mmCIF file with all atom_site columns, C-alpha atoms in Angstrom:
data_model
loop_
_atom_site.group_PDB
_atom_site.id
_atom_site.type_symbol
_atom_site.label_atom_id
_atom_site.label_alt_id
_atom_site.label_comp_id
_atom_site.label_asym_id
_atom_site.label_entity_id
_atom_site.label_seq_id
_atom_site.pdbx_PDB_ins_code
_atom_site.Cartn_x
_atom_site.Cartn_y
_atom_site.Cartn_z
_atom_site.occupancy
_atom_site.B_iso_or_equiv
_atom_site.pdbx_formal_charge
_atom_site.auth_seq_id
_atom_site.auth_comp_id
_atom_site.auth_asym_id
_atom_site.auth_atom_id
_atom_site.pdbx_PDB_model_num
ATOM 1   C CA . SER B 1 1   ? 117.979 98.940  79.074  1.00 0.00 ? 27  SER B CA 1
ATOM 2   C CA . ALA B 1 2   ? 121.724 98.766  79.333  1.00 0.00 ? 28  ALA B CA 1
ATOM 3   C CA . VAL B 1 3   ? 123.395 95.602  78.198  1.00 0.00 ? 29  VAL B CA 1
ATOM 4   C CA . ILE B 1 4   ? 126.121 94.584  80.657  1.00 0.00 ? 30  ILE B CA 1
ATOM 5   C CA . SER B 1 5   ? 128.845 92.174  79.777  1.00 0.00 ? 31  SER B CA 1
ATOM 6   C CA . GLN B 1 6   ? 130.764 90.694  82.630  1.00 0.00 ? 32  GLN B CA 1
ATOM 7   C CA . LYS B 1 7   ? 133.724 88.305  82.289  1.00 0.00 ? 33  LYS B CA 1
ATOM 8   C CA . PRO B 1 8   ? 134.923 85.820  83.149  1.00 0.00 ? 34  PRO B CA 1
ATOM 9   C CA . SER B 1 9   ? 131.673 84.113  83.807  1.00 0.00 ? 35  SER B CA 1
ATOM 10  C CA . ARG B 1 10  ? 133.390 81.650  86.226  1.00 0.00 ? 36  ARG B CA 1
ATOM 11  C CA . ASP B 1 11  ? 136.870 80.827  87.337  1.00 0.00 ? 37  ASP B CA 1
ATOM 12  C CA . ILE B 1 12  ? 138.623 78.428  89.754  1.00 0.00 ? 38  ILE B CA 1
ATOM 13  C CA . CYS B 1 13  ? 141.591 80.045  91.390  1.00 0.00 ? 39  CYS B CA 1
ATOM 14  C CA . GLN B 1 14  ? 144.421 79.103  93.711  1.00 0.00 ? 40  GLN B CA 1
ATOM 15  C CA . ARG B 1 15  ? 144.644 80.568  97.200  1.00 0.00 ? 41  ARG B CA 1
ATOM 16  C CA . GLY B 1 16  ? 146.916 83.607  97.278  1.00 0.00 ? 42  GLY B CA 1
ATOM 17  C CA . THR B 1 17  ? 146.370 84.626  93.678  1.00 0.00 ? 43  THR B CA 1
ATOM 18  C CA . SER B 1 18  ? 144.321 87.538  92.302  1.00 0.00 ? 44  SER B CA 1
ATOM 19  C CA . LEU B 1 19  ? 141.574 87.675  89.798  1.00 0.00 ? 45  LEU B CA 1
ATOM 20  C CA . THR B 1 20  ? 140.361 90.798  87.793  1.00 0.00 ? 46  THR B CA 1
ATOM 21  C CA . ILE B 1 21  ? 136.704 90.797  86.821  1.00 0.00 ? 47  ILE B CA 1
ATOM 22  C CA . GLN B 1 22  ? 135.613 93.107  83.890  1.00 0.00 ? 48  GLN B CA 1
ATOM 23  C CA . CYS B 1 23  ? 132.361 94.857  83.368  1.00 0.00 ? 49  CYS B CA 1
ATOM 24  C CA . GLN B 1 24  ? 131.509 96.477  80.033  1.00 0.00 ? 50  GLN B CA 1
ATOM 25  C CA . VAL B 1 25  ? 128.343 98.402  79.541  1.00 0.00 ? 51  VAL B CA 1
ATOM 26  C CA . ASP B 1 26  ? 126.954 99.270  76.081  1.00 0.00 ? 52  ASP B CA 1
ATOM 27  C CA . SER B 1 27  ? 126.073 102.766 77.039  1.00 0.00 ? 53  SER B CA 1
ATOM 28  C CA . GLN B 1 28  ? 127.496 105.469 79.225  1.00 0.00 ? 54  GLN B CA 1
ATOM 29  C CA . VAL B 1 29  ? 126.299 105.251 82.836  1.00 0.00 ? 55  VAL B CA 1
ATOM 30  C CA . THR B 1 30  ? 127.066 107.335 85.813  1.00 0.00 ? 56  THR B CA 1
ATOM 31  C CA . MET B 1 31  ? 126.530 104.887 88.571  1.00 0.00 ? 57  MET B CA 1
ATOM 32  C CA . MET B 1 32  ? 128.256 101.377 88.617  1.00 0.00 ? 58  MET B CA 1
ATOM 33  C CA . PHE B 1 33  ? 128.336 99.092  91.501  1.00 0.00 ? 59  PHE B CA 1
ATOM 34  C CA . TRP B 1 34  ? 130.010 95.915  92.494  1.00 0.00 ? 60  TRP B CA 1
ATOM 35  C CA . TYR B 1 35  ? 128.103 93.324  94.590  1.00 0.00 ? 61  TYR B CA 1
ATOM 36  C CA . ARG B 1 36  ? 129.098 90.081  96.174  1.00 0.00 ? 62  ARG B CA 1
ATOM 37  C CA . GLN B 1 37  ? 126.844 87.089  96.871  1.00 0.00 ? 63  GLN B CA 1
ATOM 38  C CA . GLN B 1 38  ? 128.284 84.425  99.180  1.00 0.00 ? 64  GLN B CA 1
ATOM 39  C CA . PRO B 1 39  ? 126.714 80.954  99.140  1.00 0.00 ? 65  PRO B CA 1
ATOM 40  C CA . GLY B 1 40  ? 123.232 81.062  100.644 1.00 0.00 ? 66  GLY B CA 1
ATOM 41  C CA . GLN B 1 41  ? 123.519 84.700  101.385 1.00 0.00 ? 67  GLN B CA 1
ATOM 42  C CA . SER B 1 42  ? 121.832 87.929  99.988  1.00 0.00 ? 68  SER B CA 1
ATOM 43  C CA . LEU B 1 43  ? 123.756 90.300  97.859  1.00 0.00 ? 69  LEU B CA 1
ATOM 44  C CA . THR B 1 44  ? 126.093 92.689  99.569  1.00 0.00 ? 70  THR B CA 1
ATOM 45  C CA . LEU B 1 45  ? 127.375 95.901  98.049  1.00 0.00 ? 71  LEU B CA 1
ATOM 46  C CA . ILE B 1 46  ? 131.162 96.009  97.914  1.00 0.00 ? 72  ILE B CA 1
ATOM 47  C CA . ALA B 1 47  ? 131.629 99.449  96.502  1.00 0.00 ? 73  ALA B CA 1
ATOM 48  C CA . THR B 1 48  ? 130.468 102.106 94.122  1.00 0.00 ? 74  THR B CA 1
ATOM 49  C CA . ALA B 1 49  ? 132.735 102.641 91.178  1.00 0.00 ? 75  ALA B CA 1
ATOM 50  C CA . ASN B 1 50  ? 133.233 106.314 90.521  1.00 0.00 ? 76  ASN B CA 1
ATOM 51  C CA . GLN B 1 51  ? 134.450 107.462 87.078  1.00 0.00 ? 77  GLN B CA 1
ATOM 52  C CA . GLY B 1 52  ? 137.704 109.393 87.390  1.00 0.00 ? 78  GLY B CA 1
ATOM 53  C CA . SER B 1 53  ? 138.072 109.008 91.215  1.00 0.00 ? 79  SER B CA 1
ATOM 54  C CA . GLU B 1 54  ? 138.520 106.307 93.867  1.00 0.00 ? 80  GLU B CA 1
ATOM 55  C CA . ALA B 1 55  ? 135.714 103.881 94.432  1.00 0.00 ? 81  ALA B CA 1
ATOM 56  C CA . THR B 1 56  ? 133.578 104.305 97.514  1.00 0.00 ? 82  THR B CA 1
ATOM 57  C CA . TYR B 1 57  ? 133.737 101.123 99.691  1.00 0.00 ? 83  TYR B CA 1
ATOM 58  C CA . GLU B 1 58  ? 131.108 99.838  102.028 1.00 0.00 ? 84  GLU B CA 1
ATOM 59  C CA . SER B 1 59  ? 131.851 98.875  105.555 1.00 0.00 ? 85  SER B CA 1
ATOM 60  C CA . GLY B 1 60  ? 133.850 95.635  105.738 1.00 0.00 ? 86  GLY B CA 1
ATOM 61  C CA . PHE B 1 61  ? 135.435 96.074  102.283 1.00 0.00 ? 87  PHE B CA 1
ATOM 62  C CA . VAL B 1 62  ? 138.783 97.771  101.605 1.00 0.00 ? 88  VAL B CA 1
ATOM 63  C CA . ILE B 1 63  ? 140.652 98.892  98.548  1.00 0.00 ? 89  ILE B CA 1
ATOM 64  C CA . ASP B 1 64  ? 143.698 96.701  99.146  1.00 0.00 ? 90  ASP B CA 1
ATOM 65  C CA . LYS B 1 65  ? 141.553 93.571  98.972  1.00 0.00 ? 91  LYS B CA 1
ATOM 66  C CA . PHE B 1 66  ? 139.139 94.705  96.228  1.00 0.00 ? 92  PHE B CA 1
ATOM 67  C CA . PRO B 1 67  ? 140.793 97.375  94.074  1.00 0.00 ? 93  PRO B CA 1
ATOM 68  C CA . ILE B 1 68  ? 138.444 98.883  91.574  1.00 0.00 ? 94  ILE B CA 1
ATOM 69  C CA . SER B 1 69  ? 139.031 100.796 88.362  1.00 0.00 ? 95  SER B CA 1
ATOM 70  C CA . ARG B 1 70  ? 136.642 103.002 86.461  1.00 0.00 ? 96  ARG B CA 1
ATOM 71  C CA . PRO B 1 71  ? 138.519 104.572 83.599  1.00 0.00 ? 97  PRO B CA 1
ATOM 72  C CA . ASN B 1 72  ? 135.443 105.735 81.729  1.00 0.00 ? 98  ASN B CA 1
ATOM 73  C CA . LEU B 1 73  ? 131.575 105.689 81.795  1.00 0.00 ? 99  LEU B CA 1
ATOM 74  C CA . THR B 1 74  ? 131.296 102.283 80.129  1.00 0.00 ? 100 THR B CA 1
ATOM 75  C CA . PHE B 1 75  ? 133.861 100.102 81.892  1.00 0.00 ? 101 PHE B CA 1
ATOM 76  C CA . SER B 1 76  ? 134.917 99.018  85.304  1.00 0.00 ? 102 SER B CA 1
ATOM 77  C CA . THR B 1 77  ? 137.080 96.223  86.855  1.00 0.00 ? 103 THR B CA 1
ATOM 78  C CA . LEU B 1 78  ? 137.087 94.578  90.261  1.00 0.00 ? 104 LEU B CA 1
ATOM 79  C CA . THR B 1 79  ? 140.147 92.639  91.444  1.00 0.00 ? 105 THR B CA 1
ATOM 80  C CA . VAL B 1 80  ? 139.839 90.182  94.172  1.00 0.00 ? 106 VAL B CA 1
ATOM 81  C CA . SER B 1 81  ? 143.262 90.129  95.678  1.00 0.00 ? 107 SER B CA 1
ATOM 82  C CA . ASN B 1 82  ? 145.258 87.511  97.654  1.00 0.00 ? 108 ASN B CA 1
ATOM 83  C CA . MET B 1 83  ? 142.344 85.176  97.415  1.00 0.00 ? 109 MET B CA 1
ATOM 84  C CA . SER B 1 84  ? 141.267 82.684  100.146 1.00 0.00 ? 110 SER B CA 1
ATOM 85  C CA . PRO B 1 85  ? 138.464 80.019  100.055 1.00 0.00 ? 111 PRO B CA 1
ATOM 86  C CA . GLU B 1 86  ? 136.278 82.600  101.936 1.00 0.00 ? 112 GLU B CA 1
ATOM 87  C CA . ASP B 1 87  ? 136.332 84.765  98.752  1.00 0.00 ? 113 ASP B CA 1
ATOM 88  C CA . SER B 1 88  ? 134.367 82.041  96.841  1.00 0.00 ? 114 SER B CA 1
ATOM 89  C CA . SER B 1 89  ? 131.251 83.921  95.778  1.00 0.00 ? 115 SER B CA 1
ATOM 90  C CA . ILE B 1 90  ? 129.351 85.273  92.857  1.00 0.00 ? 116 ILE B CA 1
ATOM 91  C CA . TYR B 1 91  ? 130.522 88.784  91.977  1.00 0.00 ? 117 TYR B CA 1
ATOM 92  C CA . LEU B 1 92  ? 128.141 90.983  90.108  1.00 0.00 ? 118 LEU B CA 1
ATOM 93  C CA . CYS B 1 93  ? 128.431 94.397  88.588  1.00 0.00 ? 119 CYS B CA 1
ATOM 94  C CA . SER B 1 94  ? 125.357 96.556  88.176  1.00 0.00 ? 120 SER B CA 1
ATOM 95  C CA . VAL B 1 95  ? 124.426 99.885  86.748  1.00 0.00 ? 121 VAL B CA 1
ATOM 96  C CA . LEU B 1 96  ? 121.765 102.373 87.660  1.00 0.00 ? 122 LEU B CA 1
ATOM 97  C CA . GLU B 1 97  ? 119.661 103.609 84.822  1.00 0.00 ? 123 GLU B CA 1
ATOM 98  C CA . TYR B 1 98  ? 116.852 105.996 84.457  1.00 0.00 ? 124 TYR B CA 1
ATOM 99  C CA . PRO B 1 99  ? 114.537 104.477 81.825  1.00 0.00 ? 125 PRO B CA 1
ATOM 100 C CA . ALA B 1 100 ? 111.873 106.614 80.272  1.00 0.00 ? 126 ALA B CA 1
ATOM 101 C CA . GLY B 1 101 ? 108.459 106.366 81.862  1.00 0.00 ? 127 GLY B CA 1
ATOM 102 C CA . PRO B 1 102 ? 107.133 106.495 85.357  1.00 0.00 ? 128 PRO B CA 1
ATOM 103 C CA . GLU B 1 103 ? 109.328 103.786 86.753  1.00 0.00 ? 129 GLU B CA 1
ATOM 104 C CA . GLY B 1 104 ? 112.160 106.010 87.753  1.00 0.00 ? 130 GLY B CA 1
ATOM 105 C CA . GLU B 1 105 ? 115.689 104.717 88.353  1.00 0.00 ? 131 GLU B CA 1
ATOM 106 C CA . LYS B 1 106 ? 116.217 100.952 87.980  1.00 0.00 ? 132 LYS B CA 1
ATOM 107 C CA . LEU B 1 107 ? 119.157 98.660  88.779  1.00 0.00 ? 133 LEU B CA 1
ATOM 108 C CA . PHE B 1 108 ? 120.458 96.294  86.108  1.00 0.00 ? 134 PHE B CA 1
ATOM 109 C CA . PHE B 1 109 ? 123.023 93.519  86.709  1.00 0.00 ? 135 PHE B CA 1
ATOM 110 C CA . GLY B 1 110 ? 125.621 91.690  84.727  1.00 0.00 ? 136 GLY B CA 1
ATOM 111 C CA . SER B 1 111 ? 125.511 87.921  84.417  1.00 0.00 ? 137 SER B CA 1
ATOM 112 C CA . GLY B 1 112 ? 127.965 87.562  87.280  1.00 0.00 ? 138 GLY B CA 1
ATOM 113 C CA . THR B 1 113 ? 131.239 85.775  87.900  1.00 0.00 ? 139 THR B CA 1
ATOM 114 C CA . GLN B 1 114 ? 131.247 82.611  89.895  1.00 0.00 ? 140 GLN B CA 1
ATOM 115 C CA . LEU B 1 115 ? 134.508 82.380  91.674  1.00 0.00 ? 141 LEU B CA 1
ATOM 116 C CA . SER B 1 116 ? 135.749 79.327  93.492  1.00 0.00 ? 142 SER B CA 1
ATOM 117 C CA . VAL B 1 117 ? 139.009 79.543  95.430  1.00 0.00 ? 143 VAL B CA 1
ATOM 118 C CA . LEU B 1 118 ? 140.778 76.322  96.213  1.00 0.00 ? 144 LEU B CA 1
ATOM 119 C CA . LYS D 2 1   ? 119.296 99.901  109.649 1.00 0.00 ? 8   LYS D CA 1
ATOM 120 C CA . GLN D 2 2   ? 117.123 98.482  106.819 1.00 0.00 ? 9   GLN D CA 1
ATOM 121 C CA . GLU D 2 3   ? 116.463 94.713  106.908 1.00 0.00 ? 10  GLU D CA 1
ATOM 122 C CA . VAL D 2 4   ? 114.717 92.742  104.272 1.00 0.00 ? 11  VAL D CA 1
ATOM 123 C CA . THR D 2 5   ? 113.275 89.345  104.949 1.00 0.00 ? 12  THR D CA 1
ATOM 124 C CA . GLN D 2 6   ? 111.809 86.929  102.480 1.00 0.00 ? 13  GLN D CA 1
ATOM 125 C CA . ILE D 2 7   ? 109.508 84.099  103.420 1.00 0.00 ? 14  ILE D CA 1
ATOM 126 C CA . PRO D 2 8   ? 109.553 81.232  102.635 1.00 0.00 ? 15  PRO D CA 1
ATOM 127 C CA . ALA D 2 9   ? 113.198 80.518  102.034 1.00 0.00 ? 16  ALA D CA 1
ATOM 128 C CA . ALA D 2 10  ? 112.326 77.720  99.686  1.00 0.00 ? 17  ALA D CA 1
ATOM 129 C CA . LEU D 2 11  ? 109.140 76.629  98.020  1.00 0.00 ? 18  LEU D CA 1
ATOM 130 C CA . SER D 2 12  ? 108.229 73.621  95.870  1.00 0.00 ? 19  SER D CA 1
ATOM 131 C CA . VAL D 2 13  ? 104.958 73.562  93.930  1.00 0.00 ? 20  VAL D CA 1
ATOM 132 C CA . PRO D 2 14  ? 103.404 71.503  91.145  1.00 0.00 ? 21  PRO D CA 1
ATOM 133 C CA . GLU D 2 15  ? 103.146 73.100  87.740  1.00 0.00 ? 22  GLU D CA 1
ATOM 134 C CA . GLY D 2 16  ? 100.079 75.230  87.133  1.00 0.00 ? 23  GLY D CA 1
ATOM 135 C CA . GLU D 2 17  ? 99.714  76.293  90.748  1.00 0.00 ? 24  GLU D CA 1
ATOM 136 C CA . ASN D 2 18  ? 99.432  79.993  91.639  1.00 0.00 ? 25  ASN D CA 1
ATOM 137 C CA . LEU D 2 19  ? 101.740 81.092  94.319  1.00 0.00 ? 26  LEU D CA 1
ATOM 138 C CA . VAL D 2 20  ? 102.809 84.091  96.487  1.00 0.00 ? 27  VAL D CA 1
ATOM 139 C CA . LEU D 2 21  ? 106.304 85.126  97.569  1.00 0.00 ? 28  LEU D CA 1
ATOM 140 C CA . ASN D 2 22  ? 106.555 87.475  100.493 1.00 0.00 ? 29  ASN D CA 1
ATOM 141 C CA . CYS D 2 23  ? 109.025 90.259  101.256 1.00 0.00 ? 30  CYS D CA 1
ATOM 142 C CA . SER D 2 24  ? 109.028 92.464  104.387 1.00 0.00 ? 31  SER D CA 1
ATOM 143 C CA . PHE D 2 25  ? 111.246 95.398  105.221 1.00 0.00 ? 32  PHE D CA 1
ATOM 144 C CA . THR D 2 26  ? 111.780 97.155  108.497 1.00 0.00 ? 33  THR D CA 1
ATOM 145 C CA . ASP D 2 27  ? 112.029 100.845 107.440 1.00 0.00 ? 34  ASP D CA 1
ATOM 146 C CA . SER D 2 28  ? 109.086 102.057 105.441 1.00 0.00 ? 35  SER D CA 1
ATOM 147 C CA . ALA D 2 29  ? 110.976 105.121 104.146 1.00 0.00 ? 36  ALA D CA 1
ATOM 148 C CA . ILE D 2 30  ? 111.821 103.587 100.846 1.00 0.00 ? 37  ILE D CA 1
ATOM 149 C CA . TYR D 2 31  ? 112.087 105.041 97.379  1.00 0.00 ? 38  TYR D CA 1
ATOM 150 C CA . ASN D 2 32  ? 111.199 101.911 95.468  1.00 0.00 ? 39  ASN D CA 1
ATOM 151 C CA . LEU D 2 33  ? 111.151 98.126  95.736  1.00 0.00 ? 40  LEU D CA 1
ATOM 152 C CA . GLN D 2 34  ? 112.439 95.764  93.023  1.00 0.00 ? 41  GLN D CA 1
ATOM 153 C CA . TRP D 2 35  ? 111.886 92.061  92.450  1.00 0.00 ? 42  TRP D CA 1
ATOM 154 C CA . PHE D 2 36  ? 114.652 90.119  90.771  1.00 0.00 ? 43  PHE D CA 1
ATOM 155 C CA . ARG D 2 37  ? 115.062 86.595  89.452  1.00 0.00 ? 44  ARG D CA 1
ATOM 156 C CA . GLN D 2 38  ? 118.362 84.741  89.738  1.00 0.00 ? 45  GLN D CA 1
ATOM 157 C CA . ASP D 2 39  ? 119.022 81.480  88.010  1.00 0.00 ? 46  ASP D CA 1
ATOM 158 C CA . PRO D 2 40  ? 121.714 79.197  89.512  1.00 0.00 ? 47  PRO D CA 1
ATOM 159 C CA . GLY D 2 41  ? 125.244 80.645  89.170  1.00 0.00 ? 48  GLY D CA 1
ATOM 160 C CA . LYS D 2 42  ? 123.909 83.574  87.145  1.00 0.00 ? 49  LYS D CA 1
ATOM 161 C CA . GLY D 2 43  ? 123.362 87.281  87.581  1.00 0.00 ? 50  GLY D CA 1
ATOM 162 C CA . LEU D 2 44  ? 120.120 88.904  88.373  1.00 0.00 ? 51  LEU D CA 1
ATOM 163 C CA . THR D 2 45  ? 117.206 89.778  85.986  1.00 0.00 ? 52  THR D CA 1
ATOM 164 C CA . SER D 2 46  ? 114.968 92.545  87.036  1.00 0.00 ? 53  SER D CA 1
ATOM 165 C CA . LEU D 2 47  ? 111.271 91.506  86.979  1.00 0.00 ? 54  LEU D CA 1
ATOM 166 C CA . LEU D 2 48  ? 109.231 94.359  88.436  1.00 0.00 ? 55  LEU D CA 1
ATOM 167 C CA . LEU D 2 49  ? 109.951 97.741  90.115  1.00 0.00 ? 56  LEU D CA 1
ATOM 168 C CA . ILE D 2 50  ? 107.370 99.405  92.282  1.00 0.00 ? 57  ILE D CA 1
ATOM 169 C CA . GLN D 2 51  ? 107.716 103.050 93.223  1.00 0.00 ? 58  GLN D CA 1
ATOM 170 C CA . SER D 2 52  ? 106.854 103.959 96.795  1.00 0.00 ? 59  SER D CA 1
ATOM 171 C CA . SER D 2 53  ? 103.793 105.850 95.478  1.00 0.00 ? 60  SER D CA 1
ATOM 172 C CA . GLN D 2 54  ? 102.477 102.776 93.676  1.00 0.00 ? 61  GLN D CA 1
ATOM 173 C CA . ARG D 2 55  ? 100.573 99.823  95.071  1.00 0.00 ? 62  ARG D CA 1
ATOM 174 C CA . GLU D 2 56  ? 101.262 97.162  92.406  1.00 0.00 ? 63  GLU D CA 1
ATOM 175 C CA . GLN D 2 57  ? 102.940 96.414  89.064  1.00 0.00 ? 64  GLN D CA 1
ATOM 176 C CA . THR D 2 58  ? 102.108 93.679  86.582  1.00 0.00 ? 65  THR D CA 1
ATOM 177 C CA . SER D 2 59  ? 104.175 91.880  83.929  1.00 0.00 ? 66  SER D CA 1
ATOM 178 C CA . GLY D 2 60  ? 102.624 88.951  82.244  1.00 0.00 ? 67  GLY D CA 1
ATOM 179 C CA . ARG D 2 61  ? 101.914 86.272  84.851  1.00 0.00 ? 68  ARG D CA 1
ATOM 180 C CA . LEU D 2 62  ? 103.702 88.273  87.473  1.00 0.00 ? 69  LEU D CA 1
ATOM 181 C CA . ASN D 2 63  ? 102.058 90.764  89.897  1.00 0.00 ? 70  ASN D CA 1
ATOM 182 C CA . ALA D 2 64  ? 103.900 92.575  92.629  1.00 0.00 ? 71  ALA D CA 1
ATOM 183 C CA . SER D 2 65  ? 102.246 94.583  95.287  1.00 0.00 ? 72  SER D CA 1
ATOM 184 C CA . LEU D 2 66  ? 103.571 97.018  97.745  1.00 0.00 ? 73  LEU D CA 1
ATOM 185 C CA . ASP D 2 67  ? 102.147 98.163  101.173 1.00 0.00 ? 74  ASP D CA 1
ATOM 186 C CA . LYS D 2 68  ? 104.756 100.631 102.302 1.00 0.00 ? 75  LYS D CA 1
ATOM 187 C CA . SER D 2 69  ? 103.080 101.451 105.593 1.00 0.00 ? 76  SER D CA 1
ATOM 188 C CA . SER D 2 70  ? 103.218 97.866  106.729 1.00 0.00 ? 77  SER D CA 1
ATOM 189 C CA . GLY D 2 71  ? 106.634 97.165  105.203 1.00 0.00 ? 78  GLY D CA 1
ATOM 190 C CA . ARG D 2 72  ? 105.422 94.433  102.936 1.00 0.00 ? 79  ARG D CA 1
ATOM 191 C CA . SER D 2 73  ? 105.500 93.310  99.369  1.00 0.00 ? 80  SER D CA 1
ATOM 192 C CA . THR D 2 74  ? 104.256 90.241  97.518  1.00 0.00 ? 81  THR D CA 1
ATOM 193 C CA . LEU D 2 75  ? 105.126 88.674  94.234  1.00 0.00 ? 82  LEU D CA 1
ATOM 194 C CA . TYR D 2 76  ? 102.264 86.737  92.810  1.00 0.00 ? 83  TYR D CA 1
ATOM 195 C CA . ILE D 2 77  ? 103.046 84.143  90.030  1.00 0.00 ? 84  ILE D CA 1
ATOM 196 C CA . ALA D 2 78  ? 100.037 82.846  88.224  1.00 0.00 ? 85  ALA D CA 1
ATOM 197 C CA . ALA D 2 79  ? 99.916  79.368  86.540  1.00 0.00 ? 86  ALA D CA 1
ATOM 198 C CA . SER D 2 80  ? 103.526 78.546  87.453  1.00 0.00 ? 87  SER D CA 1
ATOM 199 C CA . GLN D 2 81  ? 105.740 76.696  84.995  1.00 0.00 ? 88  GLN D CA 1
ATOM 200 C CA . PRO D 2 82  ? 108.924 74.703  85.388  1.00 0.00 ? 89  PRO D CA 1
ATOM 201 C CA . GLY D 2 83  ? 110.707 77.580  83.753  1.00 0.00 ? 90  GLY D CA 1
ATOM 202 C CA . ASP D 2 84  ? 109.844 79.756  86.673  1.00 0.00 ? 91  ASP D CA 1
ATOM 203 C CA . SER D 2 85  ? 112.223 77.668  88.895  1.00 0.00 ? 92  SER D CA 1
ATOM 204 C CA . ALA D 2 86  ? 114.776 80.114  90.194  1.00 0.00 ? 93  ALA D CA 1
ATOM 205 C CA . THR D 2 87  ? 115.531 82.167  93.251  1.00 0.00 ? 94  THR D CA 1
ATOM 206 C CA . TYR D 2 88  ? 113.537 85.330  93.587  1.00 0.00 ? 95  TYR D CA 1
ATOM 207 C CA . LEU D 2 89  ? 114.991 88.313  95.463  1.00 0.00 ? 96  LEU D CA 1
ATOM 208 C CA . CYS D 2 90  ? 113.472 91.519  96.589  1.00 0.00 ? 97  CYS D CA 1
ATOM 209 C CA . ALA D 2 91  ? 115.435 94.579  97.197  1.00 0.00 ? 98  ALA D CA 1
ATOM 210 C CA . VAL D 2 92  ? 114.520 98.098  98.547  1.00 0.00 ? 99  VAL D CA 1
ATOM 211 C CA . TYR D 2 93  ? 116.057 101.324 97.664  1.00 0.00 ? 100 TYR D CA 1
ATOM 212 C CA . ALA D 2 94  ? 115.954 104.427 99.977  1.00 0.00 ? 101 ALA D CA 1
ATOM 213 C CA . GLY D 2 95  ? 117.453 106.935 97.667  1.00 0.00 ? 102 GLY D CA 1
ATOM 214 C CA . ASN D 2 96  ? 121.014 107.647 98.745  1.00 0.00 ? 103 ASN D CA 1
ATOM 215 C CA . THR D 2 97  ? 121.826 104.340 100.414 1.00 0.00 ? 104 THR D CA 1
ATOM 216 C CA . PRO D 2 98  ? 122.852 100.968 98.817  1.00 0.00 ? 105 PRO D CA 1
ATOM 217 C CA . LEU D 2 99  ? 120.125 98.647  97.684  1.00 0.00 ? 106 LEU D CA 1
ATOM 218 C CA . VAL D 2 100 ? 119.227 96.227  100.461 1.00 0.00 ? 107 VAL D CA 1
ATOM 219 C CA . PHE D 2 101 ? 118.416 92.728  99.349  1.00 0.00 ? 108 PHE D CA 1
ATOM 220 C CA . GLY D 2 102 ? 116.596 89.864  101.096 1.00 0.00 ? 109 GLY D CA 1
ATOM 221 C CA . LYS D 2 103 ? 118.132 86.388  100.946 1.00 0.00 ? 110 LYS D CA 1
ATOM 222 C CA . GLY D 2 104 ? 115.632 85.252  98.369  1.00 0.00 ? 111 GLY D CA 1
ATOM 223 C CA . THR D 2 105 ? 113.078 82.549  97.900  1.00 0.00 ? 112 THR D CA 1
ATOM 224 C CA . ARG D 2 106 ? 114.261 79.436  96.068  1.00 0.00 ? 113 ARG D CA 1
ATOM 225 C CA . LEU D 2 107 ? 111.342 78.367  93.937  1.00 0.00 ? 114 LEU D CA 1
ATOM 226 C CA . SER D 2 108 ? 111.045 74.823  92.295  1.00 0.00 ? 115 SER D CA 1
ATOM 227 C CA . VAL D 2 109 ? 108.092 74.171  89.985  1.00 0.00 ? 116 VAL D CA 1
ATOM 228 C CA . ILE D 2 110 ? 107.644 70.439  89.421  1.00 0.00 ? 117 ILE D CA 1
ATOM 229 C CA . ALA D 2 111 ? 106.303 69.281  86.048  1.00 0.00 ? 118 ALA D CA 1
#
């Protein structure tokens, strides 16, 4: 299975600043996703990071607030812009893999970035 | 719109007990269902994935079942240990739509 390195693992930021989260995969993957998990809530998909083109955002998320880069098949970044306390969440990148065997496609996650905005 | 519900929201059991976590989903047209474990402040670890054509999957002390027609899945943990303490999430995948997650069950296993 893919090994996903995500950094930073946690950060405390001031209101109005921006933070860029990096996600590095040890193999080439087609599908990369960014999720958010607000305190006490389930995971919500922010966007699908497409290699070589703009990310596809889910309802409620916009590029100006969460710009995403995907320069190649092993790397992506998510920026949380102009942060407010409501952005305090865990942010996770994930990849879709197709392991050998009958299981079919499977989603793997990075270790997450715990963001606190003061 | 697919909705995933997990019951109970929290569970505390003594060490050694067998337990069952429940997951229900509203739209039975799923491709697969996956159970994850999340430790506090951490990312997710995939535990088991069940294809829509399967009825159960087993890994060690974990057994996950799927009844697609009734929109239910259970995660059975045998002989629970304090190291099993975590939040357990189920998620369903319908092919070309985002994975839909439940809110999770927070499990505490008391030594």
